[in-house]
mmCIF file of C-alpha atoms in Angstrom:
data_model
loop_
_atom_site.group_PDB
_atom_site.id
_atom_site.type_symbol
_atom_site.label_atom_id
_atom_site.label_comp_id
_atom_site.label_asym_id
_atom_site.label_seq_id
_atom_site.Cartn_x
_atom_site.Cartn_y
_atom_site.Cartn_z
ATOM 1 C CA UNK J 1 73.027 78.813 -71.127
ATOM 2 C CA UNK J 2 74.112 82.380 -71.967
ATOM 3 C CA UNK J 3 77.717 81.343 -71.387
ATOM 4 C CA UNK J 4 77.312 78.467 -73.855
ATOM 5 C CA UNK J 5 76.032 80.659 -76.687
ATOM 6 C CA UNK J 6 78.743 83.224 -76.045
ATOM 7 C CA UNK J 7 81.456 80.565 -76.304
ATOM 8 C CA UNK J 8 79.908 79.139 -79.470
ATOM 9 C CA UNK J 9 79.787 82.573 -81.112
ATOM 10 C CA UNK J 10 83.422 83.177 -80.202
ATOM 11 C CA UNK J 11 84.406 79.849 -81.761
ATOM 12 C CA UNK J 12 82.567 80.612 -84.993
ATOM 13 C CA UNK J 13 84.240 84.008 -85.160
ATOM 14 C CA UNK J 14 87.646 82.388 -84.817
ATOM 15 C CA UNK J 15 86.835 79.950 -87.642
ATOM 16 C CA UNK J 16 85.762 82.727 -90.008
ATOM 17 C CA UNK J 17 88.860 84.739 -89.182
ATOM 18 C CA UNK J 18 91.160 81.760 -89.846
ATOM 19 C CA UNK J 19 89.460 80.971 -93.158
ATOM 20 C CA UNK J 20 89.864 84.569 -94.339
ATOM 21 C CA UNK J 21 93.493 84.583 -93.191
ATOM 22 C CA UNK J 22 94.237 81.440 -95.186
ATOM 23 C CA UNK J 23 92.851 82.875 -98.404
ATOM 24 C CA UNK J 24 94.454 86.307 -98.192
ATOM 25 C CA UNK J 25 97.795 85.867 -96.459
ATOM 26 C CA UNK J 26 99.073 82.336 -97.032
ATOM 27 C CA UNK J 27 100.223 81.105 -100.468
ATOM 28 C CA UNK J 28 98.697 77.855 -101.836
ATOM 29 C CA UNK J 29 101.728 75.713 -100.899
ATOM 30 C CA UNK J 30 101.385 76.677 -97.195
ATOM 31 C CA UNK J 31 97.665 76.160 -96.955
ATOM 32 C CA UNK J 32 97.978 72.377 -96.267
ATOM 33 C CA UNK J 33 100.204 72.986 -93.270
ATOM 34 C CA UNK J 34 97.935 75.769 -92.157
ATOM 35 C CA UNK J 35 94.880 73.494 -92.400
ATOM 36 C CA UNK J 36 96.684 70.884 -90.294
ATOM 37 C CA UNK J 37 97.429 73.494 -87.671
ATOM 38 C CA UNK J 38 93.837 74.702 -87.813
ATOM 39 C CA UNK J 39 92.590 71.139 -87.318
ATOM 40 C CA UNK J 40 94.644 70.773 -84.138
ATOM 41 C CA UNK J 41 93.376 74.120 -82.918
ATOM 42 C CA UNK J 42 89.803 72.980 -83.559
ATOM 43 C CA UNK J 43 90.399 69.846 -81.494
ATOM 44 C CA UNK J 44 91.565 72.004 -78.611
ATOM 45 C CA UNK J 45 88.522 74.229 -78.978
ATOM 46 C CA UNK J 46 86.299 71.135 -79.113
ATOM 47 C CA UNK J 47 87.641 69.908 -75.786
ATOM 48 C CA UNK J 48 87.170 73.367 -74.335
ATOM 49 C CA UNK J 49 83.620 73.453 -75.711
ATOM 50 C CA UNK J 50 82.817 70.113 -74.047
ATOM 51 C CA UNK J 51 84.100 71.522 -70.779
ATOM 52 C CA UNK J 52 81.903 74.600 -71.198
ATOM 53 C CA UNK J 53 78.846 72.430 -71.952
ATOM 54 C CA UNK J 54 79.402 70.284 -68.858
ATOM 55 C CA UNK J 55 79.820 73.322 -66.647
ATOM 56 C CA UNK J 56 76.701 74.858 -68.166
ATOM 57 C CA UNK J 57 74.686 71.729 -67.410
ATOM 58 C CA UNK J 58 75.956 71.700 -63.835
ATOM 59 C CA UNK J 59 75.002 75.342 -63.310
ATOM 60 C CA UNK J 60 71.584 74.769 -64.883
ATOM 61 C CA UNK J 61 70.891 71.733 -62.704
ATOM 62 C CA UNK J 62 71.981 73.636 -59.620
ATOM 63 C CA UNK J 63 69.796 76.628 -60.421
ATOM 64 C CA UNK J 64 66.655 74.654 -61.234
ATOM 65 C CA UNK J 65 66.534 73.082 -57.765
ATOM 66 C CA UNK J 66 65.922 69.513 -56.667
ATOM 67 C CA UNK J 67 62.933 67.392 -57.683
ATOM 68 C CA UNK J 68 61.159 64.673 -55.720
ATOM 69 C CA UNK J 69 59.639 61.927 -57.861
ATOM 70 C CA UNK J 70 56.838 59.776 -56.471
ATOM 71 C CA UNK J 71 54.655 57.101 -58.014
ATOM 72 C CA UNK J 72 51.358 55.398 -57.287
ATOM 73 C CA UNK J 73 50.113 51.949 -58.203
ATOM 74 C CA UNK J 74 50.089 51.527 -61.984
ATOM 75 C CA UNK J 75 51.180 55.116 -62.708
ATOM 76 C CA UNK J 76 54.531 56.579 -63.849
ATOM 77 C CA UNK J 77 56.718 58.981 -61.906
ATOM 78 C CA UNK J 78 55.308 62.380 -60.925
ATOM 79 C CA UNK J 79 57.645 65.169 -59.846
ATOM 80 C CA UNK J 80 57.333 67.822 -57.174
ATOM 81 C CA UNK J 81 59.835 70.531 -56.165
ATOM 82 C CA UNK J 82 62.103 69.294 -53.391
ATOM 83 C CA UNK J 83 63.051 72.018 -50.935
ATOM 84 C CA UNK J 84 63.992 70.099 -47.823
ATOM 85 C CA UNK J 85 66.300 72.243 -45.653
ATOM 86 C CA UNK J 86 68.287 69.372 -44.154
ATOM 87 C CA UNK J 87 72.069 69.477 -44.630
ATOM 88 C CA UNK J 88 74.986 67.647 -43.090
ATOM 89 C CA UNK J 89 75.647 70.721 -40.950
ATOM 90 C CA UNK J 90 72.223 70.496 -39.306
ATOM 91 C CA UNK J 91 71.984 66.679 -39.244
ATOM 92 C CA UNK J 92 72.033 65.377 -35.660
ATOM 93 C CA UNK J 93 74.687 62.695 -35.963
ATOM 94 C CA UNK J 94 78.161 61.945 -34.713
ATOM 95 C CA UNK J 95 80.489 64.357 -36.594
ATOM 96 C CA UNK J 96 83.108 61.702 -37.377
ATOM 97 C CA UNK J 97 80.488 59.429 -38.862
ATOM 98 C CA UNK J 98 79.132 62.297 -40.946
ATOM 99 C CA UNK J 99 82.593 63.075 -42.282
ATOM 100 C CA UNK J 100 83.009 59.465 -43.371
ATOM 101 C CA UNK J 101 79.691 59.548 -45.229
ATOM 102 C CA UNK J 102 80.435 62.894 -46.873
ATOM 103 C CA UNK J 103 83.848 61.675 -47.973
ATOM 104 C CA UNK J 104 82.296 58.529 -49.431
ATOM 105 C CA UNK J 105 79.711 60.583 -51.350
ATOM 106 C CA UNK J 106 82.362 63.012 -52.579
ATOM 107 C CA UNK J 107 84.542 60.125 -53.745
ATOM 108 C CA UNK J 108 81.584 58.552 -55.571
ATOM 109 C CA UNK J 109 80.562 61.764 -57.357
ATOM 110 C CA UNK J 110 84.112 62.293 -58.639
ATOM 111 C CA UNK J 111 84.732 58.650 -59.522
ATOM 112 C CA UNK J 112 83.525 58.393 -63.107
ATOM 113 C CA UNK J 113 86.982 57.636 -64.494
ATOM 114 C CA UNK J 114 87.661 55.102 -61.734
ATOM 115 C CA UNK J 115 84.398 53.224 -62.320
ATOM 116 C CA UNK J 116 85.021 53.138 -66.072
ATOM 117 C CA UNK J 117 88.585 51.935 -65.598
ATOM 118 C CA UNK J 118 87.445 49.213 -63.197
ATOM 119 C CA UNK J 119 84.627 48.109 -65.523
ATOM 120 C CA UNK J 120 81.906 48.739 -62.948
ATOM 121 C CA UNK J 121 78.544 50.489 -63.169
ATOM 122 C CA UNK J 122 78.601 53.980 -61.666
ATOM 123 C CA UNK J 123 76.151 53.132 -58.879
ATOM 124 C CA UNK J 124 76.338 52.882 -55.108
ATOM 125 C CA UNK J 125 74.014 51.265 -52.561
ATOM 126 C CA UNK J 126 73.486 52.456 -48.977
ATOM 127 C CA UNK J 127 71.419 50.824 -46.237
ATOM 128 C CA UNK J 128 69.872 53.137 -43.633
ATOM 129 C CA UNK J 129 68.416 51.402 -40.602
ATOM 130 C CA UNK J 130 67.265 52.520 -37.190
ATOM 131 C CA UNK J 131 64.231 53.291 -35.067
ATOM 132 C CA UNK J 132 61.632 55.814 -36.313
ATOM 133 C CA UNK J 133 62.712 59.366 -35.546
ATOM 134 C CA UNK J 134 66.449 58.705 -35.731
ATOM 135 C CA UNK J 135 66.882 60.839 -38.879
ATOM 136 C CA UNK J 136 66.763 58.516 -41.901
ATOM 137 C CA UNK J 137 64.684 60.935 -43.995
ATOM 138 C CA UNK J 138 66.875 63.870 -42.944
ATOM 139 C CA UNK J 139 69.957 61.879 -43.968
ATOM 140 C CA UNK J 140 68.531 61.261 -47.448
ATOM 141 C CA UNK J 141 67.640 64.942 -47.851
ATOM 142 C CA UNK J 142 71.126 65.952 -46.709
ATOM 143 C CA UNK J 143 72.671 63.579 -49.258
ATOM 144 C CA UNK J 144 70.520 65.048 -52.054
ATOM 145 C CA UNK J 145 71.375 68.624 -51.109
ATOM 146 C CA UNK J 146 75.062 67.781 -50.738
ATOM 147 C CA UNK J 147 75.338 66.206 -54.203
ATOM 148 C CA UNK J 148 72.635 68.208 -55.995
ATOM 149 C CA UNK J 149 70.742 65.032 -56.967
ATOM 150 C CA UNK J 150 67.039 64.462 -57.521
ATOM 151 C CA UNK J 151 65.174 61.909 -55.378
ATOM 152 C CA UNK J 152 62.992 59.021 -56.532
ATOM 153 C CA UNK J 153 60.875 57.503 -53.760
ATOM 154 C CA UNK J 154 60.167 53.862 -54.609
ATOM 155 C CA UNK J 155 57.586 52.169 -52.384
ATOM 156 C CA UNK J 156 57.661 48.436 -52.934
ATOM 157 C CA UNK J 157 54.035 47.801 -51.805
ATOM 158 C CA UNK J 158 52.910 49.827 -54.840
ATOM 159 C CA UNK J 159 54.914 47.632 -57.221
ATOM 160 C CA UNK J 160 53.343 44.322 -58.218
ATOM 161 C CA UNK J 161 55.872 42.623 -60.498
ATOM 162 C CA UNK J 162 59.504 42.685 -61.560
ATOM 163 C CA UNK J 163 58.397 44.018 -64.950
ATOM 164 C CA UNK J 164 56.727 47.015 -63.343
ATOM 165 C CA UNK J 165 59.763 47.563 -61.130
ATOM 166 C CA UNK J 166 62.028 47.463 -64.189
ATOM 167 C CA UNK J 167 59.932 50.067 -66.016
ATOM 168 C CA UNK J 168 60.030 52.416 -63.043
ATOM 169 C CA UNK J 169 63.789 52.113 -62.589
ATOM 170 C CA UNK J 170 64.449 52.516 -66.307
ATOM 171 C CA UNK J 171 62.704 55.892 -66.163
ATOM 172 C CA UNK J 172 64.971 57.251 -63.423
ATOM 173 C CA UNK J 173 67.574 59.778 -64.501
ATOM 174 C CA UNK J 174 71.273 59.999 -63.802
ATOM 175 C CA UNK J 175 72.488 62.099 -60.875
ATOM 176 C CA UNK J 176 69.659 60.819 -58.712
ATOM 177 C CA UNK J 177 68.986 59.026 -55.427
ATOM 178 C CA UNK J 178 66.514 56.141 -55.565
ATOM 179 C CA UNK J 179 65.030 55.638 -52.097
ATOM 180 C CA UNK J 180 63.700 52.098 -51.664
ATOM 181 C CA UNK J 181 61.342 51.978 -48.687
ATOM 182 C CA UNK J 182 61.491 48.549 -47.052
ATOM 183 C CA UNK J 183 59.947 49.288 -43.649
ATOM 184 C CA UNK J 184 57.720 46.926 -41.670
ATOM 185 C CA UNK J 185 54.683 48.451 -43.355
ATOM 186 C CA UNK J 186 55.925 47.089 -46.687
ATOM 187 C CA UNK J 187 54.150 43.733 -46.943
ATOM 188 C CA UNK J 188 55.162 43.015 -50.516
ATOM 189 C CA UNK J 189 55.814 39.350 -51.206
ATOM 190 C CA UNK J 190 59.066 38.244 -52.744
ATOM 191 C CA UNK J 191 59.447 34.863 -54.366
ATOM 192 C CA UNK J 192 61.990 32.350 -53.156
ATOM 193 C CA UNK J 193 65.383 31.989 -54.754
ATOM 194 C CA UNK J 194 65.628 28.264 -55.394
ATOM 195 C CA UNK J 195 67.024 26.882 -58.620
ATOM 196 C CA UNK J 196 64.137 24.860 -60.101
ATOM 197 C CA UNK J 197 62.134 26.172 -63.082
ATOM 198 C CA UNK J 198 58.897 27.364 -61.500
ATOM 199 C CA UNK J 199 57.752 28.513 -58.114
ATOM 200 C CA UNK J 200 54.634 27.492 -56.202
ATOM 201 C CA UNK J 201 54.843 29.519 -52.962
ATOM 202 C CA UNK J 202 55.986 33.119 -52.582
ATOM 203 C CA UNK J 203 57.853 34.266 -49.530
ATOM 204 C CA UNK J 204 57.869 37.665 -47.919
ATOM 205 C CA UNK J 205 61.245 39.379 -47.558
ATOM 206 C CA UNK J 206 60.213 40.115 -43.967
ATOM 207 C CA UNK J 207 59.778 36.418 -43.254
ATOM 208 C CA UNK J 208 63.149 34.760 -43.904
ATOM 209 C CA UNK J 209 61.946 31.604 -42.161
ATOM 210 C CA UNK J 210 58.923 31.121 -44.374
ATOM 211 C CA UNK J 211 58.791 27.773 -46.215
ATOM 212 C CA UNK J 212 60.541 27.907 -49.546
ATOM 213 C CA UNK J 213 58.937 26.523 -52.648
ATOM 214 C CA UNK J 214 60.453 23.370 -53.981
ATOM 215 C CA UNK J 215 60.803 24.733 -57.482
ATOM 216 C CA UNK J 216 61.293 28.279 -58.707
ATOM 217 C CA UNK J 217 63.730 30.987 -59.727
ATOM 218 C CA UNK J 218 63.384 34.730 -59.289
ATOM 219 C CA UNK J 219 65.688 35.557 -62.161
ATOM 220 C CA UNK J 220 62.948 35.131 -64.728
ATOM 221 C CA UNK J 221 59.934 35.486 -62.474
ATOM 222 C CA UNK J 222 57.858 38.510 -63.460
ATOM 223 C CA UNK J 223 54.766 37.604 -61.428
ATOM 224 C CA UNK J 224 56.040 39.249 -58.233
ATOM 225 C CA UNK J 225 58.797 41.481 -56.920
ATOM 226 C CA UNK J 226 62.014 39.645 -56.033
ATOM 227 C CA UNK J 227 65.325 40.780 -54.509
ATOM 228 C CA UNK J 228 67.158 40.122 -57.756
ATOM 229 C CA UNK J 229 64.636 42.279 -59.601
ATOM 230 C CA UNK J 230 65.925 45.225 -57.595
ATOM 231 C CA UNK J 231 69.615 44.327 -57.464
ATOM 232 C CA UNK J 232 69.778 43.758 -61.221
ATOM 233 C CA UNK J 233 69.629 47.548 -61.390
ATOM 234 C CA UNK J 234 72.359 48.094 -58.830
ATOM 235 C CA UNK J 235 74.972 45.480 -59.703
ATOM 236 C CA UNK J 236 73.415 43.322 -62.453
ATOM 237 C CA UNK J 237 73.030 43.659 -66.215
ATOM 238 C CA UNK J 238 70.533 46.496 -65.942
ATOM 239 C CA UNK J 239 72.970 48.579 -63.895
ATOM 240 C CA UNK J 240 74.393 50.001 -67.127
ATOM 241 C CA UNK J 241 71.075 51.781 -67.679
ATOM 242 C CA UNK J 242 72.031 55.302 -66.595
ATOM 243 C CA UNK J 243 74.934 56.309 -64.398
ATOM 244 C CA UNK J 244 75.853 58.290 -61.290
ATOM 245 C CA UNK J 245 72.900 56.841 -59.423
ATOM 246 C CA UNK J 246 72.633 56.114 -55.699
ATOM 247 C CA UNK J 247 70.263 53.559 -54.193
ATOM 248 C CA UNK J 248 69.250 53.998 -50.549
ATOM 249 C CA UNK J 249 67.415 51.169 -48.775
ATOM 250 C CA UNK J 250 65.626 52.133 -45.572
ATOM 251 C CA UNK J 251 64.189 49.964 -42.815
ATOM 252 C CA UNK J 252 63.169 50.355 -39.196
ATOM 253 C CA UNK J 253 63.975 46.760 -38.250
ATOM 254 C CA UNK J 254 67.043 45.337 -39.939
ATOM 255 C CA UNK J 255 66.641 42.016 -38.148
ATOM 256 C CA UNK J 256 63.385 41.385 -40.049
ATOM 257 C CA UNK J 257 64.875 42.091 -43.464
ATOM 258 C CA UNK J 258 65.456 39.287 -45.934
ATOM 259 C CA UNK J 259 69.137 38.168 -45.870
ATOM 260 C CA UNK J 260 69.337 38.903 -49.611
ATOM 261 C CA UNK J 261 69.210 42.622 -48.786
ATOM 262 C CA UNK J 262 72.093 42.346 -46.330
ATOM 263 C CA UNK J 263 74.765 40.675 -48.460
ATOM 264 C CA UNK J 264 77.987 42.704 -48.507
ATOM 265 C CA UNK J 265 78.377 42.329 -52.253
ATOM 266 C CA UNK J 266 75.063 44.155 -52.676
ATOM 267 C CA UNK J 267 75.297 46.783 -49.931
ATOM 268 C CA UNK J 268 78.255 49.141 -50.261
ATOM 269 C CA UNK J 269 77.765 50.984 -46.979
ATOM 270 C CA UNK J 270 75.571 50.448 -43.923
ATOM 271 C CA UNK J 271 74.537 53.479 -41.896
ATOM 272 C CA UNK J 272 73.017 52.890 -38.478
ATOM 273 C CA UNK J 273 70.834 55.790 -37.365
ATOM 274 C CA UNK J 274 71.029 55.368 -33.600
ATOM 275 C CA UNK J 275 69.582 57.146 -30.587
ATOM 276 C CA UNK J 276 70.800 60.653 -29.897
ATOM 277 C CA UNK J 277 74.336 60.772 -28.527
ATOM 278 C CA UNK J 278 75.961 63.741 -26.821
ATOM 279 C CA UNK J 279 77.788 64.958 -30.006
ATOM 280 C CA UNK J 280 74.460 64.800 -31.862
ATOM 281 C CA UNK J 281 72.757 66.594 -28.966
ATOM 282 C CA UNK J 282 75.254 69.459 -29.241
ATOM 283 C CA UNK J 283 74.256 69.881 -32.897
ATOM 284 C CA UNK J 284 70.572 69.994 -31.945
ATOM 285 C CA UNK J 285 71.279 72.574 -29.241
ATOM 286 C CA UNK J 286 73.154 74.696 -31.761
ATOM 287 C CA UNK J 287 70.299 74.359 -34.305
ATOM 288 C CA UNK J 288 67.570 75.397 -31.874
ATOM 289 C CA UNK J 289 69.312 77.630 -29.361
ATOM 290 C CA UNK J 290 72.005 79.218 -31.517
ATOM 291 C CA UNK J 291 74.628 81.039 -29.482
ATOM 292 C CA UNK J 292 72.848 80.149 -26.250
ATOM 293 C CA UNK J 293 74.064 76.574 -26.624
ATOM 294 C CA UNK J 294 77.653 77.747 -26.146
ATOM 295 C CA UNK J 295 76.761 79.572 -22.927
ATOM 296 C CA UNK J 296 75.742 76.429 -21.040
ATOM 297 C CA UNK J 297 77.690 75.876 -17.863
ATOM 298 C CA UNK J 298 80.023 72.929 -17.447
ATOM 299 C CA UNK J 299 77.724 71.460 -14.804
ATOM 300 C CA UNK J 300 74.705 71.478 -17.144
ATOM 301 C CA UNK J 301 76.783 70.120 -20.034
ATOM 302 C CA UNK J 302 78.081 67.307 -17.849
ATOM 303 C CA UNK J 303 74.568 66.418 -16.682
ATOM 304 C CA UNK J 304 73.283 66.457 -20.260
ATOM 305 C CA UNK J 305 76.139 64.212 -21.380
ATOM 306 C CA UNK J 306 75.379 61.676 -18.675
ATOM 307 C CA UNK J 307 71.586 61.779 -19.067
ATOM 308 C CA UNK J 308 71.383 61.579 -22.871
ATOM 309 C CA UNK J 309 73.360 58.328 -22.985
ATOM 310 C CA UNK J 310 70.947 56.698 -20.530
ATOM 311 C CA UNK J 311 67.748 58.218 -21.883
ATOM 312 C CA UNK J 312 67.899 56.555 -25.336
ATOM 313 C CA UNK J 313 65.807 59.235 -27.029
ATOM 314 C CA UNK J 314 65.673 59.861 -30.764
ATOM 315 C CA UNK J 315 66.701 63.212 -32.263
ATOM 316 C CA UNK J 316 63.061 63.779 -33.238
ATOM 317 C CA UNK J 317 61.907 63.449 -29.609
ATOM 318 C CA UNK J 318 64.608 65.821 -28.373
ATOM 319 C CA UNK J 319 63.781 68.328 -31.116
ATOM 320 C CA UNK J 320 60.207 68.512 -29.843
ATOM 321 C CA UNK J 321 61.491 69.502 -26.406
ATOM 322 C CA UNK J 322 63.816 72.160 -27.845
ATOM 323 C CA UNK J 323 61.159 73.859 -29.950
ATOM 324 C CA UNK J 324 60.290 76.116 -27.018
ATOM 325 C CA UNK J 325 63.471 78.117 -26.421
ATOM 326 C CA UNK J 326 62.349 79.336 -22.995
ATOM 327 C CA UNK J 327 64.191 77.239 -20.400
ATOM 328 C CA UNK J 328 64.913 74.724 -23.153
ATOM 329 C CA UNK J 329 68.121 73.359 -21.594
ATOM 330 C CA UNK J 330 66.628 72.843 -18.127
ATOM 331 C CA UNK J 331 63.447 71.349 -19.573
ATOM 332 C CA UNK J 332 65.465 68.997 -21.767
ATOM 333 C CA UNK J 333 67.579 67.904 -18.813
ATOM 334 C CA UNK J 334 64.434 67.149 -16.833
ATOM 335 C CA UNK J 335 62.955 65.082 -19.677
ATOM 336 C CA UNK J 336 66.213 63.168 -20.194
ATOM 337 C CA UNK J 337 66.451 62.289 -16.502
ATOM 338 C CA UNK J 338 62.839 61.090 -16.446
ATOM 339 C CA UNK J 339 63.429 58.902 -19.499
ATOM 340 C CA UNK J 340 66.678 57.549 -18.056
ATOM 341 C CA UNK J 341 64.934 56.651 -14.783
ATOM 342 C CA UNK J 342 62.121 54.970 -16.706
ATOM 343 C CA UNK J 343 64.605 52.925 -18.705
ATOM 344 C CA UNK J 344 66.395 51.919 -15.507
ATOM 345 C CA UNK J 345 63.136 50.720 -13.950
ATOM 346 C CA UNK J 346 62.276 48.773 -17.086
ATOM 347 C CA UNK J 347 65.662 47.074 -16.980
ATOM 348 C CA UNK J 348 65.134 46.196 -13.303
ATOM 349 C CA UNK J 349 61.709 44.761 -14.041
ATOM 350 C CA UNK J 350 63.168 42.716 -16.859
ATOM 351 C CA UNK J 351 65.875 41.334 -14.580
ATOM 352 C CA UNK J 352 63.331 40.534 -11.871
ATOM 353 C CA UNK J 353 61.089 38.745 -14.346
ATOM 354 C CA UNK J 354 64.012 36.676 -15.575
ATOM 355 C CA UNK J 355 64.928 35.771 -11.992
ATOM 356 C CA UNK J 356 61.326 34.759 -11.262
ATOM 357 C CA UNK J 357 61.286 32.537 -14.327
ATOM 358 C CA UNK J 358 64.498 30.891 -13.185
ATOM 359 C CA UNK J 359 63.055 30.315 -9.695
ATOM 360 C CA UNK J 360 59.876 28.826 -11.145
ATOM 361 C CA UNK J 361 61.915 26.440 -13.276
ATOM 362 C CA UNK J 362 63.931 25.364 -10.242
ATOM 363 C CA UNK J 363 60.727 24.945 -8.199
ATOM 364 C CA UNK J 364 59.253 22.700 -10.858
ATOM 365 C CA UNK J 365 62.408 20.591 -10.959
ATOM 366 C CA UNK J 366 62.885 20.314 -7.143
ATOM 367 C CA UNK J 367 59.819 18.097 -6.321
ATOM 368 C CA UNK J 368 61.040 15.464 -8.747
ATOM 369 C CA UNK J 369 64.443 15.456 -7.109
ATOM 370 C CA UNK J 370 62.800 15.297 -3.650
ATOM 371 C CA UNK J 371 60.637 12.358 -4.651
ATOM 372 C CA UNK J 372 63.653 10.491 -5.937
ATOM 373 C CA UNK J 373 65.471 11.071 -2.670
ATOM 374 C CA UNK J 374 62.393 9.931 -0.741
ATOM 375 C CA UNK J 375 62.215 6.647 -2.609
ATOM 376 C CA UNK J 376 65.880 5.979 -1.969
ATOM 377 C CA UNK J 377 65.559 6.667 1.755
ATOM 378 C CA UNK J 378 62.526 4.359 1.959
ATOM 379 C CA UNK J 379 64.519 1.539 0.397
ATOM 380 C CA UNK J 380 67.316 2.040 2.905
ATOM 381 C CA UNK J 381 64.861 1.903 5.840
ATOM 382 C CA UNK J 382 63.262 -1.317 4.485
ATOM 383 C CA UNK J 383 66.665 -2.963 4.189
ATOM 384 C CA UNK J 384 67.472 -2.029 7.796
ATOM 385 C CA UNK J 385 64.182 -3.509 9.072
ATOM 386 C CA UNK J 386 64.788 -6.779 7.188
ATOM 387 C CA UNK J 387 68.279 -7.081 8.729
ATOM 388 C CA UNK J 388 66.864 -6.548 12.229
ATOM 389 C CA UNK J 389 64.190 -9.201 11.676
ATOM 390 C CA UNK J 390 66.812 -11.745 10.655
#
């Protein structure tokens, strides 16, 4: 802000100096040309002033810190300081995948001219899915810290109608991330998307197979939350309300999500938060052990690489093991081997159960086949006895 007022004072000083110069030095016949020159100079200063204002706003937003906005049923947004320490450097994820996401975010933040030229709203939609503990919340925090955006946490169970959803989204600011929580605990009902004028039976977006109402449309339905009520703010008519806004949908079970949330025209990028891989494990070791992680022997590193792929543990579970730095590597290796052995036994039990089911099916089918064969053999024996009697 100090830089802004300094630039403004300098501009005013230049204007006063030019006005005095015109009156004293230049004759009347040259004043028109001088005013034309001054006008062009003012246009240049105006562009420079806009640049200074934008830079000032960026510095102010960066210095004030991030904000986390939350809401409760029937109440507007309430803000709290957001000081989550997660960054892309500390995020336990495959480095190549992280680079792709960072590049996509960087391209979006610098794409105002491209979006305007293409006639598209300056929004982007991500879908984060994976088991609990795989790092979805840490990913969102890293995105906010990377871009310097505020976060709005939108919980659909606390929203009753499309009208309420519209009011909440209209009150979100630019340069923000709207996190839409769509986990299995979200039991909000969404109406069907048929084409008739009014609906009679709502359907849950976690029950794609639920019976659809014979008549109804979610475009004008304000009695419940519908998929189009949300996506009207991402790609529909309401998307022009604000700009430079990111929507992040999160779910633990993507297979239970309504197909409307999975359409490619609505989701710009899908991010699967998987179990901890060896590249992600190296990041966790560096976060918790520091320089000690680089001193691990090749034998231990090889065993960790082999065990972590079989263990199928989340980064959150591994982080709990690494909290105690004393013998952390050996303890982690022990835990990974135990989990890998448990998974192997579970897979064997599953295979054995499937084989038993197959054997039971064959056993149930075999008596019928045996009885058929018995009847046929009896007929053959009767025919032989009749021939002998003749």
